[in-house]
Short mmCIF file of C-alpha atoms in Angstrom, two decimals:
data_model
loop_
_atom_site.label_atom_id
_atom_site.label_comp_id
_atom_site.label_asym_id
_atom_site.label_seq_id
_atom_site.Cartn_x
_atom_site.Cartn_y
_atom_site.Cartn_z
CA MET A 786 0.02 -4.72 -4.13
CA CYS A 787 3.04 -3.56 -5.74
CA GLY A 788 6.57 -2.92 -4.35
CA ILE A 789 8.53 0.52 -4.63
CA SER A 790 12.03 1.45 -3.81
CA GLY A 791 14.36 4.42 -4.45
CA ILE A 792 17.34 6.36 -3.62
CA PHE A 793 17.41 10.24 -3.73
CA ASP A 794 20.71 12.12 -3.23
CA TYR A 795 19.40 15.16 -1.19
CA GLN A 796 22.56 17.26 -1.18
CA GLN A 797 24.18 16.66 -4.60
CA SER A 798 23.48 14.84 -8.04
CA ARG A 799 25.89 12.22 -7.63
CA PRO A 800 25.39 9.16 -9.77
CA ILE A 801 23.15 6.59 -8.52
CA ASP A 802 24.36 3.02 -8.28
CA GLN A 803 21.92 1.30 -10.62
CA ASP A 804 22.91 -2.16 -9.52
CA LEU A 805 22.27 -1.19 -5.99
CA LEU A 806 18.83 0.12 -7.12
CA LEU A 807 18.03 -3.14 -8.88
CA ARG A 808 19.01 -5.39 -5.90
CA MET A 809 16.74 -3.23 -3.67
CA ASN A 810 14.05 -3.40 -6.04
CA ASN A 811 14.28 -7.24 -6.33
CA THR A 812 13.86 -7.72 -2.63
CA VAL A 813 10.16 -6.90 -3.11
CA SER A 814 9.65 -8.91 -6.41
CA HIS A 815 7.03 -11.09 -4.31
CA ARG A 816 5.01 -7.89 -3.95
CA GLY A 817 5.07 -7.51 -7.79
CA PRO A 818 5.54 -10.71 -9.63
CA ASP A 819 4.14 -9.43 -12.99
CA ASP A 820 6.60 -6.72 -14.16
CA PHE A 821 9.33 -4.39 -12.93
CA GLY A 822 10.60 -0.95 -13.87
CA PHE A 823 13.07 1.58 -12.84
CA HIS A 824 14.41 5.06 -13.62
CA VAL A 825 18.08 6.40 -13.04
CA GLU A 826 19.39 9.92 -13.55
CA PRO A 827 21.95 11.89 -11.48
CA GLY A 828 20.75 12.19 -7.86
CA ILE A 829 17.70 10.03 -8.10
CA GLY A 830 16.70 6.34 -8.73
CA LEU A 831 13.29 4.84 -8.82
CA GLY A 832 12.43 1.27 -8.67
CA HIS A 833 9.02 -0.48 -9.03
CA ARG A 834 7.59 -4.14 -8.88
CA ARG A 835 4.36 -4.48 -10.32
CA LEU A 836 1.28 -6.55 -9.72
CA SER A 837 -0.97 -5.63 -12.59
CA ILE A 838 -4.57 -4.62 -11.61
CA ILE A 839 -5.79 -1.82 -13.84
CA ASP A 840 -4.53 -1.13 -17.31
CA LEU A 841 -2.63 -4.29 -17.61
CA GLU A 842 -0.76 -3.06 -20.91
CA GLY A 843 -0.09 0.63 -20.34
CA GLY A 844 0.42 0.97 -16.61
CA LYS A 845 4.04 0.03 -16.47
CA GLN A 846 5.97 2.21 -13.94
CA PRO A 847 7.60 4.53 -13.30
CA ILE A 848 5.22 6.81 -14.98
CA PHE A 849 6.16 10.30 -16.19
CA ASN A 850 4.37 13.56 -17.12
CA ALA A 851 4.28 14.79 -20.81
CA ASP A 852 7.99 16.45 -20.94
CA GLY A 853 9.36 13.81 -18.41
CA SER A 854 10.21 16.12 -15.69
CA ILE A 855 7.95 14.31 -13.16
CA ALA A 856 7.92 10.66 -12.16
CA ILE A 857 6.16 8.32 -9.70
CA THR A 858 6.61 5.06 -8.47
CA PHE A 859 3.38 3.91 -6.91
CA ASN A 860 1.92 1.02 -4.72
CA GLY A 861 -1.73 0.91 -4.35
CA GLU A 862 -5.11 1.85 -5.82
CA ILE A 863 -6.93 5.14 -6.39
CA TYR A 864 -10.72 4.42 -6.55
CA ASN A 865 -11.67 7.71 -7.66
CA TYR A 866 -9.26 8.03 -10.67
CA ARG A 867 -11.96 8.05 -13.31
CA GLU A 868 -13.54 11.30 -11.72
CA LEU A 869 -10.14 13.02 -11.19
CA ARG A 870 -9.04 11.79 -14.82
CA THR A 871 -12.06 13.73 -16.13
CA GLU A 872 -11.39 16.91 -14.02
CA LEU A 873 -7.71 16.98 -15.05
CA LYS A 874 -8.53 16.38 -18.69
CA GLN A 875 -10.82 19.43 -18.60
CA MET A 876 -7.84 21.54 -17.11
CA GLY A 877 -5.89 20.44 -20.21
CA TYR A 878 -3.87 17.44 -18.99
CA VAL A 879 -3.23 14.82 -21.64
CA PHE A 880 -3.22 11.04 -20.51
CA ILE A 881 -1.21 8.49 -22.42
CA THR A 882 -2.39 5.49 -20.28
CA ASP A 883 -5.64 4.27 -18.51
CA SER A 884 -4.01 3.60 -15.28
CA ASP A 885 -4.80 5.19 -12.00
CA THR A 886 -1.18 5.90 -11.34
CA GLU A 887 -0.92 8.66 -14.05
CA VAL A 888 -3.77 10.57 -12.33
CA ILE A 889 -1.36 11.17 -9.34
CA VAL A 890 1.40 12.64 -11.62
CA HIS A 891 -1.09 15.09 -13.31
CA GLY A 892 -2.63 15.81 -9.93
CA TRP A 893 0.89 16.82 -8.62
CA GLU A 894 1.15 19.28 -11.45
CA ALA A 895 -2.29 20.57 -10.90
CA TRP A 896 -2.47 20.65 -7.00
CA GLY A 897 1.00 20.21 -5.60
CA GLU A 898 1.17 18.52 -2.22
CA LYS A 899 -2.61 19.12 -1.89
CA CYS A 900 -3.07 16.23 -4.52
CA VAL A 901 -3.26 13.61 -1.60
CA GLU A 902 -6.42 15.23 -0.41
CA ARG A 903 -8.32 14.63 -3.72
CA LEU A 904 -7.20 10.87 -3.58
CA ASN A 905 -9.81 8.13 -2.54
CA GLY A 906 -7.72 5.04 -2.16
CA MET A 907 -4.96 3.02 -0.56
CA PHE A 908 -1.46 4.14 -1.62
CA ALA A 909 2.20 4.89 -0.76
CA PHE A 910 4.21 6.71 -3.45
CA VAL A 911 7.05 8.80 -4.21
CA ILE A 912 7.10 11.54 -6.97
CA TRP A 913 10.31 12.77 -8.43
CA ASP A 914 10.12 16.62 -9.57
CA ARG A 915 13.23 17.30 -11.54
CA ASN A 916 12.42 21.10 -12.08
CA ARG A 917 11.99 21.73 -8.35
CA GLN A 918 14.77 19.08 -7.43
CA LEU A 919 12.82 17.34 -4.88
CA VAL A 920 10.90 14.06 -3.85
CA PHE A 921 7.34 13.97 -2.40
CA ALA A 922 6.28 10.88 -0.49
CA ALA A 923 2.80 10.15 0.55
CA ARG A 924 0.95 7.35 2.60
CA ASP A 925 -3.02 6.62 2.53
CA ARG A 926 -5.04 8.04 5.21
CA ILE A 927 -5.05 4.78 7.51
CA GLY A 928 -1.90 3.28 6.54
CA ILE A 929 -3.09 0.37 4.36
CA LYS A 930 0.11 0.47 2.34
CA PRO A 931 3.44 0.49 3.96
CA PHE A 932 6.25 3.01 3.43
CA PHE A 933 9.82 2.73 5.16
CA TYR A 934 12.58 5.19 4.88
CA ALA A 935 15.95 6.46 6.38
CA TYR A 936 18.43 9.12 5.76
CA THR A 937 21.82 7.29 5.20
CA PRO A 938 25.30 8.71 6.51
CA ASP A 939 26.56 9.41 3.05
CA GLN A 940 23.26 11.88 2.72
CA HIS A 941 20.89 9.87 0.70
CA PHE A 942 17.17 9.56 1.25
CA ILE A 943 16.22 5.77 0.71
CA PHE A 944 12.73 4.16 0.57
CA GLY A 945 10.93 1.21 0.14
CA SER A 946 7.66 -0.76 0.65
CA GLU A 947 9.46 -3.11 3.17
CA LEU A 948 12.38 -2.84 5.82
CA LYS A 949 14.41 -5.32 3.79
CA VAL A 950 14.47 -2.89 0.73
CA LEU A 951 16.45 -0.38 2.96
CA LEU A 952 18.79 -3.36 4.44
CA GLU A 953 20.26 -3.70 0.88
CA TYR A 954 21.80 -0.18 1.20
CA PRO A 955 25.46 -0.51 2.40
CA GLY A 956 26.37 1.56 5.23
CA LEU A 957 22.94 2.00 6.65
CA PRO A 958 23.27 1.61 10.55
CA ARG A 959 21.63 -1.39 11.82
CA ARG A 960 21.43 -0.71 15.60
CA ILE A 961 18.17 -2.01 17.46
CA LEU A 962 16.15 0.82 18.97
CA PRO A 963 15.60 -0.30 22.61
CA SER A 964 12.15 1.47 22.97
CA ALA A 965 10.78 -0.33 19.92
CA VAL A 966 11.50 -3.62 21.77
CA GLU A 967 9.36 -2.48 24.53
CA ASP A 968 6.79 -1.27 22.12
CA TYR A 969 6.54 -4.56 20.50
CA PHE A 970 6.05 -6.27 23.92
CA THR A 971 3.37 -3.62 24.79
CA PHE A 972 1.52 -3.66 21.54
CA GLY A 973 2.46 -6.59 19.71
CA TYR A 974 4.09 -4.62 16.88
CA VAL A 975 6.25 -1.44 16.50
CA PRO A 976 4.13 1.66 16.03
CA GLU A 977 4.91 4.35 13.47
CA PRO A 978 7.11 6.42 13.13
CA HIS A 979 9.52 4.06 14.60
CA THR A 980 10.82 0.71 13.37
CA ILE A 981 12.86 -2.01 14.99
CA LEU A 982 15.82 -0.15 13.80
CA GLU A 983 17.19 3.12 15.26
CA HIS A 984 17.80 4.95 11.98
CA VAL A 985 15.01 3.49 9.80
CA PHE A 986 11.32 5.09 10.03
CA LYS A 987 7.72 4.29 8.82
CA LEU A 988 5.89 7.13 7.25
CA PRO A 989 2.74 7.46 9.52
CA PRO A 990 -0.83 6.93 7.82
CA GLY A 991 -2.12 10.21 6.51
CA HIS A 992 1.21 11.91 6.36
CA THR A 993 3.52 13.25 3.59
CA LEU A 994 6.94 14.08 3.30
CA LEU A 995 8.78 16.54 0.97
CA VAL A 996 12.48 16.17 0.91
CA GLU A 997 14.16 19.03 -1.20
CA ARG A 998 17.89 19.12 -2.43
CA GLY A 999 20.10 21.24 -0.58
CA LYS A 1000 17.70 22.09 2.32
CA PRO A 1001 17.38 20.84 5.82
CA LEU A 1002 15.69 17.51 6.32
CA PRO A 1003 12.11 17.84 7.06
CA GLU A 1004 9.51 16.43 9.44
CA SER A 1005 6.64 14.48 8.06
CA LYS A 1006 3.40 16.53 7.72
CA GLN A 1007 -0.01 15.27 8.56
CA TYR A 1008 -2.68 15.83 5.92
CA TRP A 1009 -5.61 13.85 7.60
CA ASP A 1010 -6.81 12.53 10.75
CA VAL A 1011 -10.15 11.25 12.12
CA SER A 1012 -12.41 13.84 13.54
CA PHE A 1013 -14.09 13.19 16.86
CA ASP A 1014 -16.04 16.44 16.78
CA PRO A 1015 -19.66 16.07 17.65
CA HIS A 1016 -21.87 15.75 14.26
CA SER A 1017 -24.50 18.23 13.80
CA PRO A 1018 -27.25 17.98 13.31
CA ILE A 1019 -28.09 14.95 15.25
CA ILE A 1020 -29.11 12.07 12.91
CA THR A 1021 -31.75 9.33 13.89
CA GLU A 1022 -30.94 5.68 14.12
CA ALA A 1023 -32.62 4.97 11.21
CA ASP A 1024 -30.65 7.66 9.28
CA THR A 1025 -27.57 6.10 10.72
CA ASP A 1026 -28.42 2.64 9.62
CA ARG A 1027 -29.19 3.71 6.14
CA GLU A 1028 -25.89 5.72 5.74
CA ILE A 1029 -23.94 2.77 6.98
CA ILE A 1030 -25.30 0.53 4.19
CA GLU A 1031 -24.97 3.41 1.57
CA ARG A 1032 -21.18 3.82 2.57
CA LEU A 1033 -20.48 0.13 2.55
CA GLN A 1034 -22.15 -0.20 -0.88
CA GLU A 1035 -20.12 2.58 -2.27
CA SER A 1036 -16.89 1.29 -0.67
CA VAL A 1037 -17.26 -2.23 -2.05
CA ARG A 1038 -18.35 -1.03 -5.49
CA LEU A 1039 -15.18 1.05 -5.92
CA ARG A 1040 -12.96 -1.95 -4.89
CA MET A 1041 -14.38 -3.99 -7.36
CA ILE A 1042 -12.96 -1.95 -10.01
CA ALA A 1043 -10.39 -4.24 -11.63
CA ASP A 1044 -9.25 -5.80 -14.87
CA VAL A 1045 -8.37 -9.11 -13.48
CA PRO A 1046 -10.24 -11.94 -11.48
CA LEU A 1047 -11.56 -10.71 -8.11
CA GLY A 1048 -12.88 -12.35 -5.03
CA ALA A 1049 -13.05 -12.13 -1.15
CA PHE A 1050 -11.88 -13.92 1.86
CA LEU A 1051 -14.94 -15.27 3.85
CA SER A 1052 -14.57 -16.33 7.36
CA GLY A 1053 -18.24 -16.64 8.14
CA GLY A 1054 -18.18 -13.62 10.74
CA VAL A 1055 -20.05 -10.35 10.40
CA ASP A 1056 -17.56 -8.50 8.50
CA SER A 1057 -16.51 -10.80 5.93
CA SER A 1058 -20.17 -11.90 5.38
CA ALA A 1059 -21.49 -8.41 4.87
CA ILE A 1060 -18.73 -7.67 2.40
CA VAL A 1061 -19.42 -10.75 0.31
CA GLY A 1062 -23.19 -10.07 0.50
CA LEU A 1063 -22.68 -6.68 -0.86
CA MET A 1064 -20.36 -7.92 -3.70
CA ALA A 1065 -22.99 -10.58 -4.69
CA ASN A 1066 -25.41 -7.83 -5.10
CA ILE A 1067 -23.10 -5.95 -7.49
CA SER A 1068 -21.52 -8.91 -9.48
CA ASP A 1069 -23.23 -10.63 -12.44
CA LYS A 1070 -21.67 -13.87 -11.60
CA PRO A 1071 -20.82 -15.86 -8.51
CA VAL A 1072 -18.39 -14.19 -6.20
CA GLU A 1073 -15.19 -16.23 -5.64
CA THR A 1074 -14.59 -16.85 -1.91
CA CYS A 1075 -11.94 -18.47 0.02
CA SER A 1076 -11.89 -19.90 3.66
CA ILE A 1077 -9.52 -21.60 5.79
CA SER A 1078 -10.69 -24.46 7.97
CA PHE A 1079 -9.13 -26.18 11.11
CA GLY A 1080 -9.28 -29.85 12.22
CA ASP A 1081 -9.84 -28.74 15.79
CA PRO A 1082 -13.54 -28.05 16.27
CA ALA A 1083 -12.77 -25.45 18.96
CA PHE A 1084 -11.12 -23.13 16.20
CA ASN A 1085 -13.04 -24.16 13.09
CA GLU A 1086 -15.54 -21.67 11.82
CA ALA A 1087 -15.56 -23.05 8.19
CA LYS A 1088 -19.12 -24.19 8.63
CA TYR A 1089 -20.30 -20.68 9.24
CA ALA A 1090 -18.58 -19.38 6.11
CA ASP A 1091 -20.11 -22.32 4.14
CA GLN A 1092 -23.59 -21.29 5.22
CA VAL A 1093 -23.09 -17.75 3.99
CA ALA A 1094 -21.50 -19.08 0.69
CA ARG A 1095 -24.52 -21.36 0.12
CA HIS A 1096 -26.91 -18.48 1.05
CA LEU A 1097 -25.26 -16.02 -1.44
CA GLY A 1098 -24.56 -18.63 -4.22
CA THR A 1099 -20.85 -17.96 -4.19
CA ALA A 1100 -17.85 -19.99 -5.71
CA HIS A 1101 -16.56 -21.36 -2.40
CA HIS A 1102 -13.06 -22.72 -1.84
CA VAL A 1103 -11.86 -24.39 1.45
CA GLU A 1104 -8.42 -25.52 2.60
CA GLN A 1105 -7.71 -27.12 5.93
CA VAL A 1106 -4.84 -25.80 7.83
CA ASP A 1107 -3.04 -27.67 10.47
CA PRO A 1108 -2.78 -25.94 13.72
CA GLU A 1109 0.74 -27.43 14.06
CA ASP A 1110 1.95 -25.77 10.88
CA PHE A 1111 5.11 -24.28 11.68
CA ASP A 1112 6.81 -24.40 8.23
CA LEU A 1113 6.06 -20.82 7.52
CA ILE A 1114 7.74 -19.32 10.69
CA ASP A 1115 10.99 -18.47 9.09
CA HIS A 1116 9.23 -17.34 5.89
CA LEU A 1117 6.99 -15.12 7.88
CA SER A 1118 9.76 -13.50 9.87
CA TYR A 1119 11.35 -12.83 6.46
CA LEU A 1120 8.31 -11.13 5.00
CA TYR A 1121 7.38 -9.08 8.27
CA ASP A 1122 11.15 -7.78 8.73
CA GLU A 1123 10.66 -6.70 12.26
CA PRO A 1124 8.74 -8.29 15.29
CA TYR A 1125 5.06 -8.62 14.72
CA ALA A 1126 2.71 -10.63 17.01
CA ASP A 1127 -0.32 -11.94 14.97
CA SER A 1128 -1.76 -15.03 15.85
CA SER A 1129 -3.63 -15.19 12.63
CA ALA A 1130 -0.26 -14.74 10.38
CA MET A 1131 -0.03 -18.35 9.31
CA PRO A 1132 -3.69 -18.81 8.57
CA THR A 1133 -3.57 -15.56 6.73
CA TYR A 1134 -0.81 -16.65 4.55
CA ARG A 1135 -2.46 -19.92 3.85
CA VAL A 1136 -5.69 -18.39 2.92
CA CYS A 1137 -3.88 -15.92 0.45
CA GLU A 1138 -2.19 -18.91 -0.99
CA LEU A 1139 -5.63 -20.44 -1.62
CA ALA A 1140 -6.85 -17.34 -3.04
CA ARG A 1141 -4.15 -16.88 -5.59
CA LYS A 1142 -5.30 -20.03 -7.31
CA HIS A 1143 -8.43 -18.52 -8.30
CA VAL A 1144 -8.26 -14.56 -8.19
CA LYS A 1145 -5.67 -11.86 -8.14
CA VAL A 1146 -7.52 -9.29 -5.98
CA ALA A 1147 -9.50 -10.24 -2.73
CA LEU A 1148 -11.43 -7.98 -0.48
#
């Protein structure tokens, strides 16, 4: 993952406080430990913290178009970027990097707001278009990547990958939203578009936001949703079985595109076992897999993960977690920013720590 941040003056082109932007950007340094970048000009500031996955040398952000009038700060991965890159090259666009990020820049030039409809991936990004004096924000179809934003009393649009980015902004109201507390106790989290704070919002999955200087503040726009219309013609159970496997194979193949070591979390359950099995079929070397075990047999599923790992010949790593491990509570509350009830939060963090010792990307 990466971290993004930014400030847009949506009424004038006042100077952007570069020190403030750097502080906002640095709050998500844990999301992007490999590199950082920022761009500042009158009325706009873009920040980026990078976890390098594709084009390790050339993918530094923000990335610009040929004449420098369009810039992007991007968190995520575009799985069909090679196909889009070929199409855009045929349209005359010149690429100076091998990164998937630059595909979005030229996609904006070619297709405007509809560029998101062409992207197969997980993403949250903001594009600055100097010629049109606007910023365009987008979040992937099911909200894998986070995006927080607010309109400040001094008429700035501020955004970031985490709520704490926005809290660096002086003067941002910090009043708790009472209905968000009710939502938390109902759902275990605060659903989009709200956050725990009254004046901060989450861009919903499958939505975009176009903020133009000097124009009324917009509502977010939905570009995708799940369709529940009946499929026609009706297919057989055998056809359904075959299609599920084909789609899973393609999905896993696309997510294994990386210029860094890659592995998987393996719990021994159906989902992770299926994914690791498909990875093993694709990979030319043993898949790196990571599991968490518990001392209490009532909660310990490590033996199932071990059976799958031995069956598939993976390079398997296991770490035992103490069920009374409360050391992470303060740290997790800092990372999550707002109330979030997930009983797996601590073991998930621990398995990520374990994976980080061996790989940089985990399915």
